[in-house]
Coordinates of C-alpha atoms in Angstrom, one line a residue:
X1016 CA 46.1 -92.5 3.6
X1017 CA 48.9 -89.7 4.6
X1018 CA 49.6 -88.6 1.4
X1019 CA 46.3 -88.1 0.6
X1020 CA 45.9 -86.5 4.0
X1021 CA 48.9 -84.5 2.7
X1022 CA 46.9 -83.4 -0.6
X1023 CA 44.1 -82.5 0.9
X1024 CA 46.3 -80.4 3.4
X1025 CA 48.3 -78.6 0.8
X1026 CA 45.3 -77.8 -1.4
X1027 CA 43.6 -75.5 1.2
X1028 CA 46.2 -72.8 1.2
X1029 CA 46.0 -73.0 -2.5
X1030 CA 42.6 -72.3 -2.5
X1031 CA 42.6 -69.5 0.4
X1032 CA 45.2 -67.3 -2.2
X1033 CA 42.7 -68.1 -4.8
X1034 CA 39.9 -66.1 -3.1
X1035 CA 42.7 -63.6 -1.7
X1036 CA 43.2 -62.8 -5.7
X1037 CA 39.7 -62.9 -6.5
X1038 CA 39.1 -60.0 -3.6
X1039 CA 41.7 -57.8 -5.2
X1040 CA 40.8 -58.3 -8.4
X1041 CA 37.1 -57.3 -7.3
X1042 CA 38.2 -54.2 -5.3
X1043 CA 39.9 -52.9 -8.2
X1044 CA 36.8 -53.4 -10.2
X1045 CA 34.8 -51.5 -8.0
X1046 CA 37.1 -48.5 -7.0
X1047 CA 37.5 -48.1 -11.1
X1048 CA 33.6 -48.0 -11.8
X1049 CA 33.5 -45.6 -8.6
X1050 CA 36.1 -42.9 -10.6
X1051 CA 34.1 -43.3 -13.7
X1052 CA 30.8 -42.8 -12.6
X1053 CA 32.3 -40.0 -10.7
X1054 CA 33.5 -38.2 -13.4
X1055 CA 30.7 -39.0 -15.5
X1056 CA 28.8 -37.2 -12.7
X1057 CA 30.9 -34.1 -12.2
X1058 CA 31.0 -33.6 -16.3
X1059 CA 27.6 -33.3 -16.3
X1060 CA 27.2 -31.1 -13.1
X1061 CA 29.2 -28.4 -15.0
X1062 CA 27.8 -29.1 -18.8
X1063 CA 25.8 -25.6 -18.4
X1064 CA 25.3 -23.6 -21.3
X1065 CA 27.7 -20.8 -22.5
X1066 CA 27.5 -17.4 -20.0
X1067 CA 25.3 -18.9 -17.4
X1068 CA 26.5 -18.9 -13.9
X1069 CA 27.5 -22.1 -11.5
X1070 CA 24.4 -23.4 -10.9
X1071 CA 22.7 -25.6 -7.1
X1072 CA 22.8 -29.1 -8.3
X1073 CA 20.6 -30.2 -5.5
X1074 CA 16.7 -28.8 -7.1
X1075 CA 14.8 -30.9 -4.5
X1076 CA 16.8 -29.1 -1.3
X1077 CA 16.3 -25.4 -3.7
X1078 CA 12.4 -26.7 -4.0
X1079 CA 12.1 -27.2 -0.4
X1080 CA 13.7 -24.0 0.8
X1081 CA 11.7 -21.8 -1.2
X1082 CA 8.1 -24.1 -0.4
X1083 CA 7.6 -24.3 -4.2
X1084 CA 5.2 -26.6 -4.7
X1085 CA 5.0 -28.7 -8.3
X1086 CA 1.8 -28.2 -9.9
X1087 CA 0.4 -30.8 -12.2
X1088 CA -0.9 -27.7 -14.5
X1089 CA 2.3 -26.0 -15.2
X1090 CA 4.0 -25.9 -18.1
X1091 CA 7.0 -29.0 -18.4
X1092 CA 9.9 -27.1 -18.3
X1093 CA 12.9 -27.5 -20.6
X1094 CA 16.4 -27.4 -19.9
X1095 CA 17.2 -23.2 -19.7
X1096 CA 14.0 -23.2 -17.5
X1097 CA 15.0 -25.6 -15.0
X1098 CA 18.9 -24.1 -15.2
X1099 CA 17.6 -20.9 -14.3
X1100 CA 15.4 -22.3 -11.7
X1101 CA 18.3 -23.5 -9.9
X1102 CA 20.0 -20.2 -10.0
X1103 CA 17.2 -19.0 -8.7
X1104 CA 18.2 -20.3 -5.3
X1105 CA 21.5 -18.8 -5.2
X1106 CA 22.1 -16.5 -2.4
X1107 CA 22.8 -12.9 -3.0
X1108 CA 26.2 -11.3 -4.0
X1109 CA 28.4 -9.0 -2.5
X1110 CA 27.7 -10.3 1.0
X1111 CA 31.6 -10.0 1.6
X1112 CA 30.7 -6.3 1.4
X1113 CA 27.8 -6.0 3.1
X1114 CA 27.4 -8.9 5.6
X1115 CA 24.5 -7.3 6.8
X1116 CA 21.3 -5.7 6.1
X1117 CA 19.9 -2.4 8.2
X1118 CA 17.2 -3.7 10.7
X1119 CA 14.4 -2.2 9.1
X1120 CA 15.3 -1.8 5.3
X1121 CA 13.6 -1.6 2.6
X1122 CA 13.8 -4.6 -0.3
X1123 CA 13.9 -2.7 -3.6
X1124 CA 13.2 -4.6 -6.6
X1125 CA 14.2 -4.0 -10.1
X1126 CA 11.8 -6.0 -12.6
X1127 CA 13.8 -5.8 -16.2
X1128 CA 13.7 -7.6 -19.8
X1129 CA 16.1 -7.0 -22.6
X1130 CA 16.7 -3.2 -22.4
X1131 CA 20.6 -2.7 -21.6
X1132 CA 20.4 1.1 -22.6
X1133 CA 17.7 1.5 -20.4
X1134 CA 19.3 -0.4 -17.5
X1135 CA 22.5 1.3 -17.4
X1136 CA 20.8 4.1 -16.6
X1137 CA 19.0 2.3 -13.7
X1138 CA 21.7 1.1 -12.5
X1139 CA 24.0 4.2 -12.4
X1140 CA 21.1 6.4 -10.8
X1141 CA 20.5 3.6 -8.3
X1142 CA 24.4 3.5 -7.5
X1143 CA 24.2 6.6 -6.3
X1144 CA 20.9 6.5 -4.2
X1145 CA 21.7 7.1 -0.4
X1146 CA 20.9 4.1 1.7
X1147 CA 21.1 2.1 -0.5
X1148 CA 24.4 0.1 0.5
X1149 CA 22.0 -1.2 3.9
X1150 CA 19.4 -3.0 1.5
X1151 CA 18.9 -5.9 -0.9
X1152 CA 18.1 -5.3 -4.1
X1153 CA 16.3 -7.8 -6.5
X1154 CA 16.8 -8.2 -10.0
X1155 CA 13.8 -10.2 -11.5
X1156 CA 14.1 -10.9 -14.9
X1157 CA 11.9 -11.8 -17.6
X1158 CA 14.2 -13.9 -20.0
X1159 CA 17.7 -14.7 -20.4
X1160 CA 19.7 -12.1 -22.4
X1161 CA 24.0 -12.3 -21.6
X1162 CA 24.2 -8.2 -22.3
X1163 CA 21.5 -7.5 -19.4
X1164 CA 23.3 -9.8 -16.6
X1165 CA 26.8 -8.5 -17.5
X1166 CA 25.3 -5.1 -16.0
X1167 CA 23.9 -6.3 -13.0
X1168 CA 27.2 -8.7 -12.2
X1169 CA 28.8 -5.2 -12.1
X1170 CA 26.7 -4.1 -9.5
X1171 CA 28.9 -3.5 -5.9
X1172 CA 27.2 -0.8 -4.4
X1173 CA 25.0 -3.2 -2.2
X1174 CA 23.5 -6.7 -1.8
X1175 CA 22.3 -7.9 -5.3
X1176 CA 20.2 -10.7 -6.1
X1177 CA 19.5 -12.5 -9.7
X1178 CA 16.2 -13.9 -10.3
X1179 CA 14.6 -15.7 -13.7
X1180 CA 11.3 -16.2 -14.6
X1181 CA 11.2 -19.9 -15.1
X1182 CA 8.3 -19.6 -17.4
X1183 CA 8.7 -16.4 -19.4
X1184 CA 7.4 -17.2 -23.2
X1185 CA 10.7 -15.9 -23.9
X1186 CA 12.1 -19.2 -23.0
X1187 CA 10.3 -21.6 -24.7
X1188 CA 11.2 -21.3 -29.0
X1189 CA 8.4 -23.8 -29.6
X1190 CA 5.7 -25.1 -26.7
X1191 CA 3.5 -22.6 -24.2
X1192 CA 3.8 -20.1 -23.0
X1193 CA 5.9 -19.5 -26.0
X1194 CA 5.1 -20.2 -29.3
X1195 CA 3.2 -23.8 -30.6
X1196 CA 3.4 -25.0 -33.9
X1197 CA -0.5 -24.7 -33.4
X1198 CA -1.1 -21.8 -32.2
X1199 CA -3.7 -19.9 -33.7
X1200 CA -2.6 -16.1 -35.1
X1201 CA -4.2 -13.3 -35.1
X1202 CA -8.0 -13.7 -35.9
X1203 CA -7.7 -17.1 -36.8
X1204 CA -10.7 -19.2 -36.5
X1205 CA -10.0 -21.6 -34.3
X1206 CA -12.9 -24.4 -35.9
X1207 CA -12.0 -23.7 -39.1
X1208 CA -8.0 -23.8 -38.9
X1209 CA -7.8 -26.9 -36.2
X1210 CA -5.6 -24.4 -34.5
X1211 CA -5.2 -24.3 -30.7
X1212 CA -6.1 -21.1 -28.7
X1213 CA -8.9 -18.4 -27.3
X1214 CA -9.1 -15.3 -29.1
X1215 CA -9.6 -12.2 -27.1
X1216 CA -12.8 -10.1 -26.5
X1217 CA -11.4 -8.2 -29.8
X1218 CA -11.1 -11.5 -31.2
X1219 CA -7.2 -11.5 -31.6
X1220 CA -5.4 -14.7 -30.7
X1221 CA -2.4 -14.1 -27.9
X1222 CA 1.1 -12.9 -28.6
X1223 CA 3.7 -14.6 -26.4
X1224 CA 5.5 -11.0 -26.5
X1225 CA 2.6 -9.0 -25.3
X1226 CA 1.2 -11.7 -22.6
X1227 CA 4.6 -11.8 -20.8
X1228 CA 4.4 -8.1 -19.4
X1229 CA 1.8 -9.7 -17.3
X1230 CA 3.0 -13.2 -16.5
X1231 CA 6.6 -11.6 -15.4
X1232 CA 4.6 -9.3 -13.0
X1233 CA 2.6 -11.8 -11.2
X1234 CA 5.3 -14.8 -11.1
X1235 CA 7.3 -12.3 -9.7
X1236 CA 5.2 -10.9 -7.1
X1237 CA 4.2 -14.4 -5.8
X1238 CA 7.9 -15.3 -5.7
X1239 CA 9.3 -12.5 -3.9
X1240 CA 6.6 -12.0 -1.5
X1241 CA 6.2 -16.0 -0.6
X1242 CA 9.1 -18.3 -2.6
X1243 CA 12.1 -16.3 -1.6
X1244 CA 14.0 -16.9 1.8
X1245 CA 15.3 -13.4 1.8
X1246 CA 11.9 -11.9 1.5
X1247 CA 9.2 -15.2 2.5
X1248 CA 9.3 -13.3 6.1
X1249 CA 9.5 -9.6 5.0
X1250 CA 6.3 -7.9 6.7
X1251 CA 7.9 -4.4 5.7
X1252 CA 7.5 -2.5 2.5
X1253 CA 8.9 -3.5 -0.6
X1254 CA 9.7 -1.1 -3.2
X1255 CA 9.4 -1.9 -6.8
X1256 CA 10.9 -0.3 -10.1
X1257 CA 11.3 -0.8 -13.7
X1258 CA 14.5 -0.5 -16.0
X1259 CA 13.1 2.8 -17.4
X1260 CA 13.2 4.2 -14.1
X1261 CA 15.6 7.2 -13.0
X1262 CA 15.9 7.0 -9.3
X1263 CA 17.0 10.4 -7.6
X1264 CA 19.7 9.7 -4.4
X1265 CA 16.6 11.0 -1.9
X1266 CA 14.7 8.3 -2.6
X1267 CA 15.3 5.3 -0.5
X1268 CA 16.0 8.6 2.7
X1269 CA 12.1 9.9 1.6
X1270 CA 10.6 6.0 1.2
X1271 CA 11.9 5.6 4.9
X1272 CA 10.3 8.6 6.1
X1273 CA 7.0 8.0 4.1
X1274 CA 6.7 4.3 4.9
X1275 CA 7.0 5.6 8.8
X1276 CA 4.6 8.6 8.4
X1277 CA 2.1 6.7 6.5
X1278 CA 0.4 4.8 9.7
X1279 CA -0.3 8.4 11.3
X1280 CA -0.4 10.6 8.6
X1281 CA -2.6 8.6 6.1
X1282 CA -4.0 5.0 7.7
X1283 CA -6.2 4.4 4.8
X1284 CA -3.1 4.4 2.4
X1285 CA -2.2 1.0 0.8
X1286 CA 1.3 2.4 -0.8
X1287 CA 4.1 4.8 -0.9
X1288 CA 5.1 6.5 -4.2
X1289 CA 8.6 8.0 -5.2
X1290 CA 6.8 9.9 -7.8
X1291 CA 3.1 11.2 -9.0
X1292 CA 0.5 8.8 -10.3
X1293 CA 0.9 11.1 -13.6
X1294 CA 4.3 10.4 -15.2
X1295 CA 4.7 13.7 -16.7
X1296 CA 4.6 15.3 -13.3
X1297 CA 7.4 16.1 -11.0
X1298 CA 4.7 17.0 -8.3
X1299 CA 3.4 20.2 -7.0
X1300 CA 6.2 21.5 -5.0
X1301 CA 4.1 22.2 -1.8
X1302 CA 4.7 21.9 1.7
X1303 CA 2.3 19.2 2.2
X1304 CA 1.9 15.5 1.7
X1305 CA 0.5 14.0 -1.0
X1306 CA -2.4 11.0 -0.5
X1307 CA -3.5 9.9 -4.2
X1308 CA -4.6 6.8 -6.6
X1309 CA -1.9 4.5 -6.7
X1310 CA 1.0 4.6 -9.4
X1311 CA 3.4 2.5 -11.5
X1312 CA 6.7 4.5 -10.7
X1313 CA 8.3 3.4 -7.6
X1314 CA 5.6 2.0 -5.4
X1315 CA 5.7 -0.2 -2.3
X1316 CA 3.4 -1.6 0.0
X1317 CA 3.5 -4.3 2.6
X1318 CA 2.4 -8.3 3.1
X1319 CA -0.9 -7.3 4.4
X1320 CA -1.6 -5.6 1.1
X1321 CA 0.0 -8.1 -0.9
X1322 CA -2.3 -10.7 1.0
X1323 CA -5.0 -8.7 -0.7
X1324 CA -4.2 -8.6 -3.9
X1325 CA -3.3 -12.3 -4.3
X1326 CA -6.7 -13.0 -2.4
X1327 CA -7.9 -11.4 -5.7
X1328 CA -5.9 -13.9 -8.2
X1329 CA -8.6 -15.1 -10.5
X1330 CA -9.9 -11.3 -10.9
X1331 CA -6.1 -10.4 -12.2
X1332 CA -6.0 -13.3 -14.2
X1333 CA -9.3 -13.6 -15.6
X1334 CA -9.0 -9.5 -16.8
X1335 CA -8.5 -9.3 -19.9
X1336 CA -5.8 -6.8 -20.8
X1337 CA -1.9 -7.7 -21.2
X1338 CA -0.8 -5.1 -18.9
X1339 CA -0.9 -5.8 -14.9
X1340 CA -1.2 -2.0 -14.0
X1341 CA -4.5 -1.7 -15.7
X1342 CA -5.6 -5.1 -14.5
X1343 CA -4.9 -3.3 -11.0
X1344 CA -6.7 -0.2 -11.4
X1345 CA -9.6 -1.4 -13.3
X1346 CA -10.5 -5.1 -11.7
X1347 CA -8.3 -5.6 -8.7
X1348 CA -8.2 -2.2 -6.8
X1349 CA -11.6 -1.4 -6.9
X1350 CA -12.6 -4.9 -5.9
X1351 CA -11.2 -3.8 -2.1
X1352 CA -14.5 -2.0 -1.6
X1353 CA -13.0 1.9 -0.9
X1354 CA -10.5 3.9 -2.8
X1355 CA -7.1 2.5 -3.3
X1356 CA -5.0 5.6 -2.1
X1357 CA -0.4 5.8 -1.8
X1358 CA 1.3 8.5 0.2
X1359 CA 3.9 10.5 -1.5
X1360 CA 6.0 13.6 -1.5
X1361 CA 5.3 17.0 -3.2
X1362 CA 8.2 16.5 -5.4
X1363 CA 8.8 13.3 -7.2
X1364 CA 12.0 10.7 -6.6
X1365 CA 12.1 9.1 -9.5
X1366 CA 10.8 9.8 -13.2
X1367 CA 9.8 7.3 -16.2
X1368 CA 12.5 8.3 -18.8
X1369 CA 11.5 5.1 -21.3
X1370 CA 10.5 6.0 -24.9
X1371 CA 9.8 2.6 -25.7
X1372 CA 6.9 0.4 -24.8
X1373 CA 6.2 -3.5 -25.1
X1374 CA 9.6 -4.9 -24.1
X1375 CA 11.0 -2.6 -27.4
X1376 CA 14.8 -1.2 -26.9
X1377 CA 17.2 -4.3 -28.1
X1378 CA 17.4 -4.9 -31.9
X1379 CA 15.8 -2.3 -32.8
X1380 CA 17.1 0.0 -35.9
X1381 CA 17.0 3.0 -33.6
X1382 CA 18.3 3.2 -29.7
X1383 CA 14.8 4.3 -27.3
X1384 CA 17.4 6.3 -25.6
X1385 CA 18.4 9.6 -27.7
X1386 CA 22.0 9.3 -28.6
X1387 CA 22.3 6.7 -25.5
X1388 CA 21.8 9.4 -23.1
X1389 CA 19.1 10.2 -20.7
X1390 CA 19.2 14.1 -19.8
X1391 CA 17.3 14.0 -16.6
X1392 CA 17.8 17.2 -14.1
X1393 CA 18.7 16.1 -10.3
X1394 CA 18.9 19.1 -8.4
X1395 CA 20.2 19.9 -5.1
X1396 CA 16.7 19.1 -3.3
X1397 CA 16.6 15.7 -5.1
X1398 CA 19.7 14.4 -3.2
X1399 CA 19.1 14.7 0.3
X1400 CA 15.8 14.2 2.3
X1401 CA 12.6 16.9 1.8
X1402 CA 9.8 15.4 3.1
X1403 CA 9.0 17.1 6.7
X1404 CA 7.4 15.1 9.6
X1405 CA 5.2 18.0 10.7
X1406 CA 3.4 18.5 7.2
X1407 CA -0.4 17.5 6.6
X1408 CA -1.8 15.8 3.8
X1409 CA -4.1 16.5 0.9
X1410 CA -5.9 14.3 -0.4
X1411 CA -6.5 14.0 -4.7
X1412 CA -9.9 12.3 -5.1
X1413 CA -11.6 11.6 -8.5
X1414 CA -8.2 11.5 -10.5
X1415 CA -8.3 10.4 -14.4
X1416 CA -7.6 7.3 -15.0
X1417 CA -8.4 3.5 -15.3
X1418 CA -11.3 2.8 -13.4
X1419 CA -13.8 0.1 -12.5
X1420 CA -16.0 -0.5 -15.6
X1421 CA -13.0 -0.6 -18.3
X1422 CA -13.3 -3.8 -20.2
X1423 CA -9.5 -4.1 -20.9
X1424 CA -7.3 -3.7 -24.2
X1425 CA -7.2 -7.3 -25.0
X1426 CA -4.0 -9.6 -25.4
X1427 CA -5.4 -12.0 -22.4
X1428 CA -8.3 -14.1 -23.6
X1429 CA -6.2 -17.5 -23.8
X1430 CA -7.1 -19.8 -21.3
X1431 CA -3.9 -21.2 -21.4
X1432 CA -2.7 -17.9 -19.5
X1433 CA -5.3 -17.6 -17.7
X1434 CA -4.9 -20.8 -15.8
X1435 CA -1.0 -20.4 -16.1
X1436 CA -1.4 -17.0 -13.9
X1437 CA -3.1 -18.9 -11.6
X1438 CA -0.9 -21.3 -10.9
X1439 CA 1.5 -19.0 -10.1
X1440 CA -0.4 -18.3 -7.5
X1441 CA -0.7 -21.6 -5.6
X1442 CA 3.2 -22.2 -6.4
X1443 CA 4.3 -21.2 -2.8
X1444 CA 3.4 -22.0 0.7
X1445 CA 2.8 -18.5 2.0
X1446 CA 4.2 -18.2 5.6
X1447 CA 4.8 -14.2 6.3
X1448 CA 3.7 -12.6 8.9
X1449 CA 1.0 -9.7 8.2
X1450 CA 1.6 -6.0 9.2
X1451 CA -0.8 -2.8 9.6
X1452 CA -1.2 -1.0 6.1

């Protein structure tokens, strides 16, 4: 009976070391399955594809922040679109420069595709643009082209933000908005070649080239004005360019005064221009104010305006004609019930210098720039302020131009874009503030 008692005695320890070396043995299980699913997860956080920038891993935090709500009829997004998405979120560069932004700037916003000449020559006029250290700009583009963000990652002459249009045809080689494998072409008939597709009123099938002039507008209008957190709250004006676009260095000093004048001087004015609604002018040199139809070279307007126009989605995206400006003039503007007027100088602050239309300019057998250069005159009243606070204004009524009544030059009868535009504009929960015209 004591030995056994013995036994039994000795065998506990025996079995309490067992357990002791099972624990180990367990720990160092786990703590090796911890480093490799650790590494595993930081290989893949930084497998991005060659010349894109460090990316937000977190989407669902980048979702939230800019209220972008998932829509069921958007496009499934592949890989570059959802990468680009994510940069999307990034915060702006040069902040160690320019910590802060002047209390009541102005957000100026430079909408580009694949021109490089063409933005060079953007960029260098806008570098020397006075002012324009104490805004933001935005760089929205439509596509992803390595030669076109080199030129904007040089950019230290003021806050600079990078945005992508997640759904440009431009990044999708084989599904919409790009181009299906059955897509119809040209004046295919749809019944008889099984193809997939709504000609327009001309009876021409769409061109993923031509329709994303207008898709790049309106995704980026609803982003900046109600996706961004740098602009979601902005009541102020924004100003908006192109990369054919000279800018002259008065004209961030003359949008300031104009945007302040335009309450008194003109009430019924919707915008400010940095130039004439005609491109070939350089204005009329007078000593008055100019109230006219609204341009395409450096305009701006406010949220209460841009409430307005995307109150008017399904008229802009139901027009059928590829390019948003005459979708504007001929559908939107004149859907606001009195004429659409923008306040502007007697001499123009920035001129349209492209020779190239339709997203032309990159692999091309001839440069849209002569000889790479731009010879555009700034003379000495074009780099300081000449707009006076005491002049009156005169008013151009009747212009030329697109009007109510155009039926549009066709590219837009898909309904696939037509319903894509649209969502655009339910993507974001709009929470501005709204602000006198």
């Amino acid at each position: 009976m004591v030995s056994s008692t013995i036994m039994a005695v000795s065998k506990k320890p025996r079995l309490r070391l067992r357990d002791v070396a099972l624990c180990r043995l367990l720990s160092v299980v786990f703590v090796t399955l911890c480093g490799v699913l650790l590494m595993i997860f930081l290989l893949a956080s930084n497998s991005t594809p060659s010349g894109t920038h460090d990316i937000i891993d977190n989407i669902d935090a980048y979702h939230h922040d800019l209220k972008f709500e998932k829509l069921h009829d958007l496009p499934h997004q592949n890989d570059l679109s959802l990468r680009l998405e994510r940069l999307n979120g990034l915060p702006p560069r040069n902040l160690d420069l320019y910590p802060t932004l002047a209390r009541d700037h102005i957000v100026v916003v430079l909408y580009v595709h694949n021109r490089p000449q063409y933005l060079k020559v953007v960029v260098e006029s806008l570098s020397r643009v006075v002012g324009i250290s104490e805004t933001l700009l935005i760089v929205s583009h439509d596509g992803y082209f390595e030669e076109m963000n080199k030129i904007i990652d040089g950019i230290k002459f003021c806050q600079v933000k990078q945005i992508y249009a997640t759904y440009s045809p431009h990044l999708f080689s084989d599904s919409f908005p790009g181009v299906s494998a059955n897509d119809c072409k040209e004046k295919d008939d749809a019944g008889e070649k099984l193809c997939e597709g709504n000609p327009d009123q001309y009876g021409n099938h769409r061109s993923p080239k031509i329709v994303s002039l207008k898709h790049h507008w309106w995704w980026m209008m609803n982003t900046i004005w109600n996706g961004l957190r740098e602009t979601r709250d902005h009541s102020g004006h924004i100003l908006f360019i192109e990369e054919d676009h000279f800018i002259f260095p008065n004209a961030y000093r003359n949008l300031q005064v104009l945007t302040s004048l335009k309450p008194e001087k003109c009430p019924d004015c919707y915008a400010a221009n940095l130039a004439p609604s005609d491109v070939n002018s350089r204005g009329e040199g007078w000593a008055t104010l100019i109230a006219e139809r609204m341009g395409n070279v450096g305009y701006s307007f406010n949220r209460t305006v841009w409430k307005k126009i995307h109150n008017k989605a399904r008229e802009f995206c139901f027009f059928d004609d590829y390019n948003w400006d005459i979708t504007m003039w001929a559908t939107v503007y004149p859907s606001f019930g009195s004429p659409v007027y923008t306040l502007r100088g007697p001499r123009t602050s920035a001129v349209h210098f492209g020779r190239c239309g339709l997203h032309q300019g990159q692999g091309e057998n001839k440069a849209c720039i002569d000889n790479g250069m731009v010879n555009i005159n700034v003379e000495e009243p074009d780099t300081v302020s000449n707009i006076e606070l005491n002049w009156e204004v005169h008013t151009f009524k009747n212009q030329p131009g697109y009007k109510a009544g155009f039926k549009g030059w066709g590219g837009w009868g898909d309904n696939r874009d037509r319903h894509l535009c649209l969502s655009f504009a339910k993507m974001y929960h709009s929470i501005g503030t709204a602000s006198p015209l």
